[in-house]
Coordinates of C-alpha atoms and ligand atoms in Angstrom, one line a residue:
X1 CA 71.0 147.1 5.1
X2 CA 73.4 147.1 2.1
X3 CA 73.0 150.8 2.0
X4 CA 73.9 151.5 5.6
X5 CA 76.9 149.3 5.1
X6 CA 78.0 151.0 2.2
X7 CA 77.6 154.4 4.0
X8 CA 79.7 153.0 6.8
X9 CA 82.3 152.2 4.2
X10 CA 82.2 155.4 2.4
X11 CA 82.3 157.1 5.5
X12 CA 85.9 155.1 6.6
X13 CA 87.0 155.6 3.2
X14 CA 86.5 159.4 3.3
X15 CA 87.9 159.8 6.6
X16 CA 91.1 157.9 5.8
X17 CA 91.2 160.1 2.7
X18 CA 91.1 163.3 4.8
X19 CA 93.6 161.8 7.1
X20 CA 96.2 161.1 4.4
X21 CA 95.7 164.7 3.3
X22 CA 96.1 165.8 6.9
X23 CA 99.2 164.0 6.8
X24 CA 100.4 165.5 3.6
X25 CA 99.6 168.8 5.0
X26 CA 101.6 168.4 8.1
X27 CA 104.7 167.1 6.2
X28 CA 104.2 170.2 4.0
X29 CA 103.7 172.5 7.1
X30 CA 106.6 171.2 9.0
X31 CA 108.7 171.3 5.8
X32 CA 107.8 174.9 5.4
X33 CA 108.1 175.8 9.1
X34 CA 111.6 174.2 9.0
X35 CA 112.8 176.3 5.9
X36 CA 111.2 179.4 7.3
X37 CA 113.1 178.9 10.7
X38 CA 116.4 177.9 9.0
X39 CA 116.0 180.6 6.3
X40 CA 116.9 178.8 3.5
X41 CA 117.7 181.4 0.7
X42 CA 115.5 180.7 -2.6
X43 CA 118.9 180.1 -4.5
X44 CA 119.4 176.9 -2.3
X45 CA 116.2 175.7 -2.4
X46 CA 116.4 175.9 -6.2
X47 CA 119.6 174.1 -6.3
X48 CA 118.0 171.4 -4.0
X49 CA 115.3 170.8 -6.3
X50 CA 117.6 170.3 -9.1
X51 CA 119.7 167.8 -7.0
X52 CA 116.5 165.7 -6.3
X53 CA 115.6 165.9 -9.8
X54 CA 119.0 164.6 -11.2
X55 CA 118.7 162.1 -8.5
X56 CA 115.3 160.6 -9.2
X57 CA 116.5 160.8 -13.1
X58 CA 119.6 158.7 -12.0
X59 CA 117.8 156.4 -10.2
X60 CA 115.5 155.9 -12.9
X61 CA 118.2 155.5 -15.6
X62 CA 120.0 153.0 -13.0
X63 CA 116.9 150.9 -12.6
X64 CA 115.2 151.0 -16.1
X65 CA 117.4 152.5 -18.5
X66 CA 120.1 150.1 -19.2
X67 CA 120.8 147.6 -22.0
X68 CA 120.9 144.6 -19.5
X69 CA 117.8 144.0 -17.4
X70 CA 118.0 144.6 -13.8
X71 CA 118.2 140.6 -13.1
X72 CA 120.9 140.2 -15.4
X73 CA 123.0 143.1 -13.8
X74 CA 122.4 141.8 -10.2
X75 CA 123.9 138.4 -11.3
X76 CA 126.8 140.2 -13.0
X77 CA 127.7 142.1 -9.7
X78 CA 127.2 138.9 -7.6
X79 CA 129.5 136.9 -9.4
X80 CA 132.1 139.7 -10.1
X81 CA 132.0 140.0 -5.9
X82 CA 132.4 136.4 -5.6
X83 CA 135.5 136.3 -8.1
X84 CA 137.0 139.0 -5.7
X85 CA 136.5 137.0 -2.4
X86 CA 140.0 136.1 -0.9
X87 CA 139.7 132.3 -1.2
X88 CA 137.3 131.5 -4.2
X89 CA 138.5 134.5 -6.5
X90 CA 142.1 133.3 -7.2
X91 CA 141.0 129.5 -7.4
X92 CA 138.6 130.6 -10.0
X93 CA 141.3 132.7 -11.9
X94 CA 143.7 129.8 -11.6
X95 CA 141.2 127.5 -13.0
X96 CA 140.4 129.7 -16.0
X97 CA 144.2 130.5 -16.5
X98 CA 144.7 126.5 -16.6
X99 CA 141.9 126.2 -19.3
X100 CA 143.6 128.9 -21.4
X101 CA 147.0 127.5 -21.2
X102 CA 145.7 123.9 -22.3
X103 CA 143.7 125.5 -24.8
X104 CA 146.8 127.5 -26.3
X105 CA 148.9 124.6 -26.2
X106 CA 146.5 122.2 -28.0
X107 CA 144.7 124.6 -30.5
X108 CA 146.2 125.4 -34.1
X109 CA 149.2 123.0 -33.8
X110 CA 151.2 123.1 -36.8
X111 CA 152.7 119.9 -38.5
X112 CA 156.4 119.3 -37.6
X113 CA 158.9 121.4 -39.5
X114 CA 156.5 124.2 -40.4
X115 CA 157.0 127.7 -38.6
X116 CA 155.0 130.9 -38.5
X117 CA 156.0 133.9 -40.4
X118 CA 157.2 136.6 -38.0
X119 CA 157.6 139.5 -40.2
X120 CA 157.9 140.5 -44.0
X121 CA 160.4 138.4 -46.1
X122 CA 163.2 140.6 -46.6
X123 CA 163.2 140.0 -50.4
X124 CA 159.7 139.3 -51.9
X125 CA 159.1 135.7 -53.0
X126 CA 158.6 134.8 -56.6
X127 CA 155.3 133.7 -57.9
X128 CA 156.4 129.8 -57.6
X129 CA 157.8 130.3 -54.0
X130 CA 154.4 132.1 -53.1
X131 CA 152.0 129.3 -54.8
X132 CA 154.4 126.5 -53.1
X133 CA 153.7 128.0 -49.6
X134 CA 150.2 128.3 -50.3
X135 CA 149.6 124.6 -51.0
X136 CA 151.4 124.3 -47.7
X137 CA 148.8 126.4 -45.9
X138 CA 145.8 125.1 -48.0
X139 CA 146.7 121.5 -46.9
X140 CA 146.6 122.2 -43.3
X141 CA 143.3 121.1 -42.5
X142 CA 142.1 117.5 -41.9
X143 CA 138.2 117.7 -42.0
X144 CA 137.1 116.5 -45.3
X145 CA 133.9 119.1 -46.3
X146 CA 133.8 117.6 -49.8
X147 CA 132.7 114.0 -48.7
X148 CA 129.7 115.6 -46.7
X149 CA 131.6 115.1 -43.1
X150 CA 130.8 118.9 -42.1
X151 CA 127.6 120.7 -40.9
X152 CA 126.9 123.8 -43.0
X153 CA 130.0 125.7 -43.5
X154 CA 130.5 124.9 -47.3
X155 CA 127.2 125.0 -49.0
X156 CA 128.3 124.2 -52.6
X157 CA 132.0 123.3 -53.2
X158 CA 131.2 122.5 -56.7
X159 CA 134.6 122.9 -58.6
X160 CA 132.8 124.0 -62.0
X161 CA 131.3 126.9 -59.8
X162 CA 134.9 127.4 -57.9
X163 CA 136.4 128.2 -61.5
X164 CA 133.8 130.3 -62.7
X165 CA 134.1 132.5 -59.6
X166 CA 137.8 132.4 -59.7
X167 CA 137.6 133.8 -63.3
X168 CA 135.1 136.4 -62.6
X169 CA 137.2 137.5 -59.5
X170 CA 140.1 138.1 -61.7
X171 CA 138.0 140.5 -63.9
X172 CA 137.1 142.5 -61.1
X173 CA 140.1 142.4 -58.6
X174 CA 140.8 145.9 -58.1
X175 CA 137.3 147.1 -58.3
X176 CA 135.5 149.1 -55.4
X177 CA 132.0 149.6 -55.2
X178 CA 132.7 152.9 -53.1
X179 CA 133.5 154.6 -56.5
X180 CA 130.7 153.8 -58.9
X181 CA 131.8 156.2 -61.3
X182 CA 134.9 154.3 -61.8
X183 CA 133.4 151.0 -61.7
X184 CA 129.8 151.3 -63.2
X185 CA 129.8 147.7 -64.2
X186 CA 130.0 146.7 -60.4
X187 CA 127.3 149.1 -59.4
X188 CA 125.1 147.5 -62.0
X189 CA 125.6 144.0 -60.7
X190 CA 125.0 144.8 -57.1
X191 CA 121.8 146.5 -57.9
X192 CA 120.6 143.5 -59.9
X193 CA 121.8 141.0 -57.1
X194 CA 119.5 143.2 -54.9
X195 CA 116.7 143.1 -57.5
X196 CA 116.7 139.5 -58.1
X197 CA 116.6 138.6 -54.3
X198 CA 113.9 141.2 -53.9
X199 CA 111.7 139.4 -56.8
X200 CA 112.5 135.9 -55.0
X201 CA 110.7 137.3 -51.7
X202 CA 107.6 138.9 -53.8
X203 CA 108.6 142.3 -52.6
X204 CA 106.7 145.5 -53.8
X205 CA 107.1 148.5 -56.1
X206 CA 108.2 150.4 -53.2
X207 CA 110.7 147.8 -51.8
X208 CA 114.8 148.1 -51.8
X209 CA 117.8 146.6 -50.4
X210 CA 121.5 146.7 -50.0
X211 CA 124.3 144.2 -50.2
X212 CA 126.5 143.6 -47.2
X213 CA 129.5 141.2 -46.3
X214 CA 127.5 138.8 -44.5
X215 CA 124.5 137.6 -42.6
X216 CA 125.6 139.4 -39.6
X217 CA 126.0 142.9 -41.2
X218 CA 122.8 142.6 -43.2
X219 CA 121.2 141.7 -39.4
X220 CA 123.1 144.8 -37.9
X221 CA 121.7 147.1 -40.7
X222 CA 118.2 146.3 -40.1
X223 CA 118.5 146.7 -36.2
X224 CA 120.6 150.2 -36.8
X225 CA 117.8 151.4 -39.2
X226 CA 114.8 150.4 -36.7
X227 CA 117.0 151.7 -34.0
X228 CA 117.5 155.4 -35.4
X229 CA 113.7 155.5 -36.5
X230 CA 112.9 154.7 -32.8
X231 CA 115.2 157.3 -31.4
X232 CA 113.7 159.6 -33.8
X233 CA 110.5 159.3 -32.2
X234 CA 111.7 159.7 -28.9
X235 CA 112.6 156.1 -27.4
X236 CA 115.8 156.6 -25.2
X237 CA 116.5 152.6 -25.0
X238 CA 114.9 151.0 -28.2
X239 CA 114.1 147.3 -27.4
X240 CA 114.4 144.2 -30.0
X241 CA 112.1 141.6 -29.3
X242 CA 113.3 138.2 -30.7
X243 CA 113.1 134.7 -30.0
X244 CA 115.0 132.7 -27.7
X245 CA 116.7 130.8 -30.6
X246 CA 117.4 133.7 -32.8
X247 CA 120.9 134.5 -34.1
X248 CA 123.5 136.0 -31.8
X249 CA 123.9 138.5 -34.4
X250 CA 120.8 140.3 -32.9
X251 CA 122.6 140.2 -29.5
X252 CA 125.4 141.8 -31.3
X253 CA 123.3 144.6 -32.8
X254 CA 122.1 145.2 -29.2
X255 CA 125.7 145.4 -28.0
X256 CA 126.9 147.5 -30.8
X257 CA 124.3 150.1 -30.8
X258 CA 123.2 150.4 -27.6
X259 CA 119.8 148.9 -27.4
X260 CA 118.1 146.2 -25.4
X261 CA 117.1 142.7 -26.6
X262 CA 114.2 140.8 -25.1
X263 CA 114.4 137.1 -25.7
X264 CA 110.9 135.3 -25.9
X265 CA 110.5 131.9 -25.0
X266 CA 110.0 129.4 -27.4
X267 CA 107.0 126.7 -27.4
X268 CA 108.9 123.3 -25.8
X269 CA 107.5 120.7 -28.4
X270 CA 107.5 122.9 -31.8
X271 CA 110.5 125.0 -30.8
X272 CA 108.6 127.8 -32.5
X273 CA 108.2 131.3 -30.7
X274 CA 105.8 131.5 -28.2
X275 CA 103.2 134.4 -29.8
X276 CA 101.4 135.2 -26.4
X277 CA 104.6 135.8 -25.1
X278 CA 106.0 137.8 -27.9
X279 CA 102.8 139.9 -27.5
X280 CA 103.3 140.5 -24.0
X281 CA 106.7 141.7 -24.2
X282 CA 105.8 144.5 -26.4
X283 CA 106.0 148.0 -24.8
X284 CA 106.3 151.7 -26.1
X285 CA 110.2 151.3 -26.6
X286 CA 110.0 148.3 -28.8
X287 CA 111.8 149.1 -32.3
X288 CA 111.3 145.9 -34.0
X289 CA 110.0 142.3 -33.9
X290 CA 112.1 139.2 -35.4
X291 CA 111.1 135.8 -36.6
X292 CA 113.5 133.4 -38.1
X293 CA 113.1 131.6 -41.4
X294 CA 114.4 129.2 -40.3
X295 CA 116.5 129.7 -37.1
X296 CA 120.0 128.1 -37.2
X297 CA 119.7 126.0 -33.9
X298 CA 117.0 123.5 -34.9
X299 CA 116.0 124.6 -38.4
X300 CA 112.5 125.5 -37.2
X301 CA 110.5 128.3 -39.0
X302 CA 109.1 130.8 -36.6
X303 CA 105.0 131.4 -37.4
X304 CA 106.2 134.4 -39.4
X305 CA 102.4 135.3 -40.2
X306 CA 101.3 135.7 -36.5
X307 CA 104.5 137.8 -36.0
X308 CA 103.4 139.8 -39.1
X309 CA 100.2 140.3 -37.7
X310 CA 101.5 141.5 -34.3
X311 CA 103.7 144.2 -36.1
X312 CA 100.8 145.6 -38.0
X313 CA 98.6 145.6 -35.1
X314 CA 100.9 147.7 -32.9
X315 CA 102.8 149.5 -36.0
X316 CA 106.0 147.9 -35.2
X317 CA 108.6 146.8 -37.8
X318 CA 109.1 143.1 -38.5
X319 CA 112.6 141.4 -39.5
X320 CA 112.6 138.1 -40.8
X321 CA 116.0 136.5 -40.4
X322 CA 116.3 134.2 -43.7
X323 CA 119.9 134.5 -43.6
X324 CA 120.0 130.6 -43.5
X325 CA 116.9 129.8 -45.3
X326 CA 117.0 132.6 -48.0
X327 CA 117.9 130.7 -51.0
X328 CA 116.0 127.8 -50.0
X329 CA 112.5 128.8 -48.7
X330 CA 111.5 130.8 -52.1
X331 CA 112.1 128.0 -54.2
X332 CA 110.5 125.2 -51.9
X333 CA 106.9 125.5 -53.7
X334 CA 108.5 124.9 -57.1
X335 CA 110.7 122.2 -55.5
X336 CA 107.5 120.4 -54.6
X337 CA 107.3 121.3 -50.7
X338 CA 104.3 123.1 -49.2
X339 CA 105.2 126.3 -47.2
X340 CA 103.0 129.0 -45.7
X341 CA 104.1 132.5 -46.9
X342 CA 107.0 133.8 -45.0
X343 CA 108.0 137.1 -47.0
X344 CA 106.7 140.6 -48.3
X345 CA 103.5 138.8 -49.3
X346 CA 102.6 139.2 -45.7
X347 CA 101.3 142.7 -44.9
X348 CA 103.7 143.8 -41.5
X349 CA 107.0 142.1 -42.8
X350 CA 109.2 145.1 -43.4
X351 CA 112.6 143.8 -43.9
X352 CA 114.4 140.4 -44.6
X353 CA 117.9 139.3 -44.6
X354 CA 119.0 136.6 -46.9
X355 CA 122.6 135.2 -47.4
X356 CA 124.0 134.7 -51.0
X357 CA 127.1 133.2 -49.5
X358 CA 125.0 130.2 -47.9
X359 CA 122.6 128.5 -49.8
X360 CA 122.8 131.2 -53.0
X361 CA 126.2 129.3 -53.3
X362 CA 128.4 132.5 -54.0
X363 CA 131.8 132.7 -52.1
X364 CA 132.1 133.9 -48.7
X365 CA 131.5 137.7 -48.0
X366 CA 128.1 138.6 -49.3
X367 CA 124.7 138.9 -48.2
X368 CA 121.4 141.0 -48.7
X369 CA 119.1 143.1 -46.8
X370 CA 115.7 143.9 -48.0
X371 CA 113.1 146.6 -46.9
X372 CA 109.3 146.9 -48.0
X373 CA 109.9 150.6 -48.2
X374 CA 112.8 153.3 -48.9
X375 CA 112.1 154.7 -45.7
X376 CA 113.7 152.0 -43.7
X377 CA 116.8 151.7 -45.8
X378 CA 117.5 155.8 -45.4
X379 CA 117.5 155.0 -41.4
X380 CA 120.8 152.3 -42.2
X381 CA 122.4 155.3 -44.2
X382 CA 125.2 157.1 -42.9
X383 CA 126.5 160.6 -44.1
X384 CA 129.2 163.1 -43.0
X385 CA 128.7 166.2 -44.9
X386 CA 131.7 168.0 -43.3
X387 CA 134.3 165.8 -43.8
X388 CA 137.6 167.5 -45.4
X389 CA 137.9 164.3 -47.5
X390 CA 134.4 165.4 -49.2
X391 CA 130.9 164.6 -48.3
X392 CA 131.2 161.0 -47.2
X393 CA 128.1 158.8 -47.6
X394 CA 127.8 155.0 -47.3
X395 CA 125.2 152.5 -47.2
X396 CA 126.3 149.9 -45.2
X397 CA 129.1 149.6 -42.4
X398 CA 132.2 149.5 -44.7
X399 CA 133.8 152.2 -46.7
X400 CA 135.9 150.4 -49.4
X401 CA 134.5 147.0 -50.4
X402 CA 135.7 144.1 -52.7
X403 CA 134.0 144.7 -56.1
X404 CA 134.9 141.3 -57.0
X405 CA 133.1 139.5 -54.3
X406 CA 129.8 141.3 -55.9
X407 CA 130.7 140.2 -59.1
X408 CA 131.4 136.5 -58.0
X409 CA 127.9 136.7 -56.1
X410 CA 126.1 138.2 -59.5
X411 CA 127.9 135.6 -61.5
X412 CA 126.9 132.6 -59.3
X413 CA 123.3 133.8 -59.3
X414 CA 123.1 134.4 -62.9
X415 CA 124.9 130.8 -63.4
X416 CA 122.6 128.8 -61.2
X417 CA 119.4 130.4 -62.0
X418 CA 116.1 129.7 -60.7
X419 CA 115.9 126.2 -62.3
X420 CA 119.4 125.3 -60.1
X421 CA 117.9 126.8 -57.3
X422 CA 114.8 124.6 -57.3
X423 CA 116.9 121.6 -58.1
X424 CA 119.3 122.2 -55.4
X425 CA 116.5 123.1 -52.8
X426 CA 114.8 119.8 -53.9
X427 CA 117.9 117.7 -53.2
X428 CA 118.9 119.4 -50.0
X429 CA 115.1 119.4 -48.1
X430 CA 114.9 116.0 -49.2
X431 CA 118.2 115.0 -47.6
X432 CA 117.1 116.7 -44.3
X433 CA 113.8 115.5 -44.0
X434 CA 115.1 111.8 -44.8
X435 CA 117.9 112.1 -42.2
X436 CA 115.1 113.6 -39.6
X437 CA 112.5 110.8 -40.5
X438 CA 115.3 108.1 -39.8
X439 CA 116.5 109.6 -36.7
X440 CA 113.2 109.7 -35.0
X441 CA 113.1 105.8 -35.5
X442 CA 116.0 105.6 -33.3
X443 CA 115.2 104.8 -29.8
X444 CA 117.1 106.8 -27.1
X445 CA 117.1 110.4 -29.1
X446 CA 114.4 112.8 -30.1
X447 CA 114.3 115.1 -32.8
X448 CA 113.8 118.8 -32.2
X449 CA 110.1 119.9 -33.6
X450 CA 109.5 119.0 -37.3
X451 CA 112.4 120.2 -39.3
X452 CA 111.3 121.5 -42.6
X453 CA 114.1 123.0 -44.5
X454 CA 117.8 121.9 -43.9
X455 CA 118.7 121.5 -40.3
X456 CA 118.0 118.4 -38.3
X457 CA 118.8 119.0 -34.5
X458 CA 118.6 116.1 -31.9
X459 CA 118.9 115.5 -28.2
X460 CA 118.5 112.9 -25.6
X461 CA 116.6 112.4 -22.3
X462 CA 118.5 109.2 -21.5
X463 CA 121.8 109.9 -22.0
X464 CA 124.3 112.9 -22.4
X465 CA 123.9 113.6 -26.3
X466 CA 127.4 115.0 -26.4
X467 CA 128.7 111.6 -26.0
X468 CA 127.2 110.7 -29.3
X469 CA 129.0 114.0 -30.6
X470 CA 132.3 112.7 -29.4
X471 CA 131.8 109.4 -31.1
X472 CA 130.8 110.9 -34.3
X473 CA 133.7 113.3 -34.1
X474 CA 136.0 110.6 -33.7
X475 CA 134.6 109.0 -36.7
X476 CA 135.6 112.1 -38.7
X477 CA 132.3 114.0 -38.6
X478 CA 132.2 117.8 -37.7
X479 CA 128.9 118.8 -36.4
X480 CA 127.5 121.8 -34.4
X481 CA 127.1 121.4 -30.8
X482 CA 124.1 123.5 -29.3
X483 CA 123.4 124.4 -25.6
X484 CA 120.4 125.2 -23.8
X485 CA 119.5 122.5 -24.1
X486 CA 122.2 120.2 -24.8
X487 CA 122.0 118.7 -28.4
X488 CA 123.8 118.6 -31.9
X489 CA 122.8 119.3 -35.5
X490 CA 123.6 118.6 -38.9
X491 CA 123.0 121.5 -41.4
X492 CA 122.7 119.5 -45.0
X493 CA 124.5 121.4 -48.0
X494 CA 124.9 120.1 -51.6
X495 CA 127.9 118.1 -50.2
X496 CA 125.1 115.9 -48.2
X497 CA 123.4 115.3 -51.1
X498 CA 126.1 113.2 -52.8
X499 CA 125.4 109.3 -52.9
X500 CA 125.2 107.5 -49.5
X501 CA 126.2 110.3 -47.4
X502 CA 122.9 110.6 -45.6
X503 CA 122.8 106.7 -44.7
X504 CA 126.3 106.9 -43.7
X505 CA 125.5 109.5 -41.3
X506 CA 122.3 107.8 -39.9
X507 CA 124.2 104.6 -39.6
X508 CA 127.2 106.4 -37.5
X509 CA 124.2 108.0 -35.3
X510 CA 122.8 104.6 -35.1
X511 CA 126.0 102.8 -33.8
X512 CA 127.0 105.9 -31.4
X513 CA 123.5 105.9 -29.9
X514 CA 123.6 102.0 -29.0
X515 CA 127.3 102.8 -27.6
X516 CA 125.7 105.4 -25.6
X517 CA 122.6 103.1 -24.4
X518 CA 125.0 100.5 -23.4
X519 CA 125.8 102.5 -20.3
X520 CA 123.7 105.5 -20.1
X521 CA 125.2 106.8 -16.8
X522 CA 128.7 106.9 -18.1
X523 CA 130.7 109.9 -17.8
X524 CA 131.3 112.3 -20.8
X525 CA 134.8 112.9 -21.7
X526 CA 136.8 115.4 -23.9
X527 CA 135.3 118.1 -25.9
X528 CA 131.6 117.0 -25.2
X529 CA 132.4 117.2 -21.2
X530 CA 133.7 120.7 -21.6
X531 CA 130.3 121.8 -23.5
X532 CA 128.2 120.1 -20.8
X533 CA 130.4 121.9 -18.2
X534 CA 130.2 125.3 -19.9
X535 CA 126.4 125.2 -19.9
X536 CA 126.2 124.6 -16.2
X537 CA 128.4 127.4 -15.2
X538 CA 126.1 129.9 -13.6
X539 CA 129.0 132.8 -13.9
X540 CA 128.7 133.3 -17.4
X541 CA 131.5 135.7 -17.3
X542 CA 133.9 132.8 -17.0
X543 CA 132.7 131.2 -20.1
X544 CA 132.9 134.5 -21.7
X545 CA 136.5 134.9 -20.3
X546 CA 137.3 131.6 -21.9
X547 CA 136.0 132.4 -25.1
X548 CA 138.3 135.8 -25.1
X549 CA 141.1 133.4 -24.5
X550 CA 140.0 131.5 -27.8
X551 CA 139.8 134.4 -29.7
X552 CA 143.2 135.2 -28.7
X553 CA 144.5 132.0 -30.0
X554 CA 143.2 132.5 -33.4
X555 CA 145.9 135.3 -33.8
X556 CA 148.5 133.3 -31.7
X557 CA 151.9 132.8 -33.6
X558 CA 153.5 130.9 -30.6
X559 CA 156.2 133.2 -30.1
X560 CA 157.9 130.5 -28.1
X561 CA 159.8 129.0 -31.1
X562 CA 162.2 132.0 -31.6
X563 CA 164.3 130.1 -33.8
X564 CA 161.2 130.2 -36.5
X565 CA 162.6 131.3 -39.9
X566 CA 161.1 133.6 -42.3
X567 CA 158.4 132.3 -44.8
X568 CA 156.1 130.0 -43.2
X569 CA 157.1 127.0 -45.7
X570 CA 157.6 123.2 -45.0
X571 CA 161.5 122.7 -45.2
Ligands
PLP1 C1 124.2 132.3 -40.6 C2 123.2 132.8 -40.1 C3 123.3 134.3 -39.8 C4 124.5 135.1 -39.8 O1 125.2 134.9 -40.8 P1 126.9 135.0 -41.2 O2 127.0 135.2 -42.7 O3 127.4 133.9 -40.3 O4 127.1 136.5 -40.3 C5 122.2 134.8 -39.2 N1 120.9 134.0 -38.9 C6 121.0 133.0 -39.4 C7 119.6 132.2 -39.0 C8 121.9 132.0 -39.9 O5 121.7 130.7 -40.1
NAG2 C1 134.4 111.1 -42.9 O1 133.5 110.5 -42.3 C2 133.2 108.8 -42.5 C3 132.5 108.5 -41.5 O2 131.3 108.2 -41.7 C4 134.8 108.6 -42.1 O3 134.9 107.2 -42.4 C5 135.9 109.2 -42.9 O4 137.2 109.0 -42.6 C6 135.7 110.8 -42.7 N1 136.5 111.6 -43.5 C7 137.5 112.4 -43.0 C8 138.7 113.0 -44.0 O5 137.6 112.4 -41.9

C-alpha cells in the first residue's frame, strides 16, 4: 500500500515537473516566435540582454548592497515623506527650529562684559596681556572636576603630573613625528609607548601597533585595516559585527569607510553581548567581530573569550575595544581583582585599542592601536608613491602630528610605571565596586549587570530615572545620561578616589531617589525631559537635525553683539 501511495506521489510529482518544463518551453517558444515575427536584429537582442543584466545588478545593489539595511532605509524614506506633507512638514520644521533657537540662546552664555574675538588683534598682544586673557577663558567653567563631581572626563588631574607634562611639552613643542629624521627622539618615544602597551596586553613576537590621536582614531584604523583586507578578498560591502553597546566610533568607521555595521543584541540581565546572536550574524561579508572590555554605557566586559573563539572558528579578525579599560584591566590581577583573559593571550584576538589619554593619565590626544600580526597594520597604511611632493606615506589618519603629545604620553607612562598603575587601578576599581554595592541596596533603582571595572550605570522601573539625574545635576554633579533604556552612569576616575567622594555621591543618589519615590508619576522637567523625549521620537533624523544644531552652537560666536571689541577679555 505504501508503495502504491509512493507511486502515485511520484507520478504526480513527475507530471508537474513536466508541466513546468512545458510551460518554460512554451514561454521560450513564444518569445522566439515573437522575436522571429518582429525580426529583432542580433545587436538589439544583445543590448536588451545588457539592459536586463544592468537592471538586475541595480536591483541587487538597491536591495542588498547598501550600508543601511532595507528596514532602516524604509523608515528613513517614510519619515522623509511625512516631513514633506503639507501640514505636518512645516509644523515639524517649526518645532525643530524653535528647539534650535532655544538651544542657541541658552548654550555657551558668556558672563556679562565678556565678548567674542571676531578677528585678529590689529597689534599682537604682549605675553602679559595674552596670559591675562587666558586666565579669563580658563575660569569660564563652573563644573568642579577636581572634587570628583564629573563622570569620567578628567582621569588623573594630579598637579604633579600636570607640571611634568607641561615641562616635557616645552622640550618637544615644535617636533613632528612626520619627520623622524629631524626628531629621532620622538620616534623612539612613540615606538616605546607602543612597545610598553604591547607588553601590557601579552602580545606575541610578531605583534605591532601604532599611536593615534585618541580612541576614535584607534578604532577607525582597525576598522579600515579589516575593511581593506575584506575588499582584497572580493567583499563588496564589508560588515562589522559589534554589540549594541559598542562605542559609536564603530558606526563612525562604517559611515566613513563605506561599511555596514550590524548591532548584536545584548543579554538583558548581564548586558553582555549575546554570543548566539553574534554567531548568527556572521556571513561571507563579515570583516570583523568586536567586543568591548569594558563597554562605555554600563562598564560591562563582553565575553571576549567566546568572541575570540568565534573569530578563530570562522577565520574572522576580532577587535577588542579596551579604549576605556586599557590601563585598568592589565593591572587588575596585580591589584587583587580576578579577571578572565581578554587580550592577546586569547588565540583569535587580532587587535586591541587602548587609550593612553584615559586611565593611562596622559594629556588628551593620544591612544594606541595594537595588532597581533604585522599584516593587519600594513592594511591601515596609506601610501601615495606619485605625489610631486615626494613619496607620501603615513601610518594613521593625520599627516603632521604633535610630537609634544607623544612625548607627554611617554613621560606619563614612565613616571607612573607599573606600580603606579596597579595602585590607581586598585583605588578606582574599589571605588566603583563600592558605589555599585551601595546603589544596589537602594530601593527603586537597579544597577546594570555586575560592574567589574570603573563604570556604574543605574536605572529605575518605578519612576523616570532622568528625574534623579536632574536632582543630581542641580546638586552640582555632572553625570552621563544614557538611552535605550533610560539610565545614567558615573565613570570613576582618580578624582572619585579622594576621601568622602563616593559616600557623598551615594548619599545624594539616596536622597534624589527618595524624592522621586515620593511621587513616582511626577512629570520630568528640564534636561531630563528632553532626554526622555529624544528617545521616543521615532524619526531619528529630527534628533540628528537637533544634534547638528548643537554642533553649530559650538562654533557660534553670537554675531548679534556687533559692538563687540577685539580681544575677548573681561573689562
Ligand atoms: C572613550 C571610548 C572610546 C573612544 O575614545 P575617544 O578617545 O573619545 O575617541 C571608544 N571606546 C570606549 C569603550 C570608550 O570608552
Ligand atoms: C559638587 O557636588 C557637591 C554635591 O555633593 C556640591 O555640594 C558642590 O557644590 C559641587 N561643586 C560644584 C562646584 O558644583
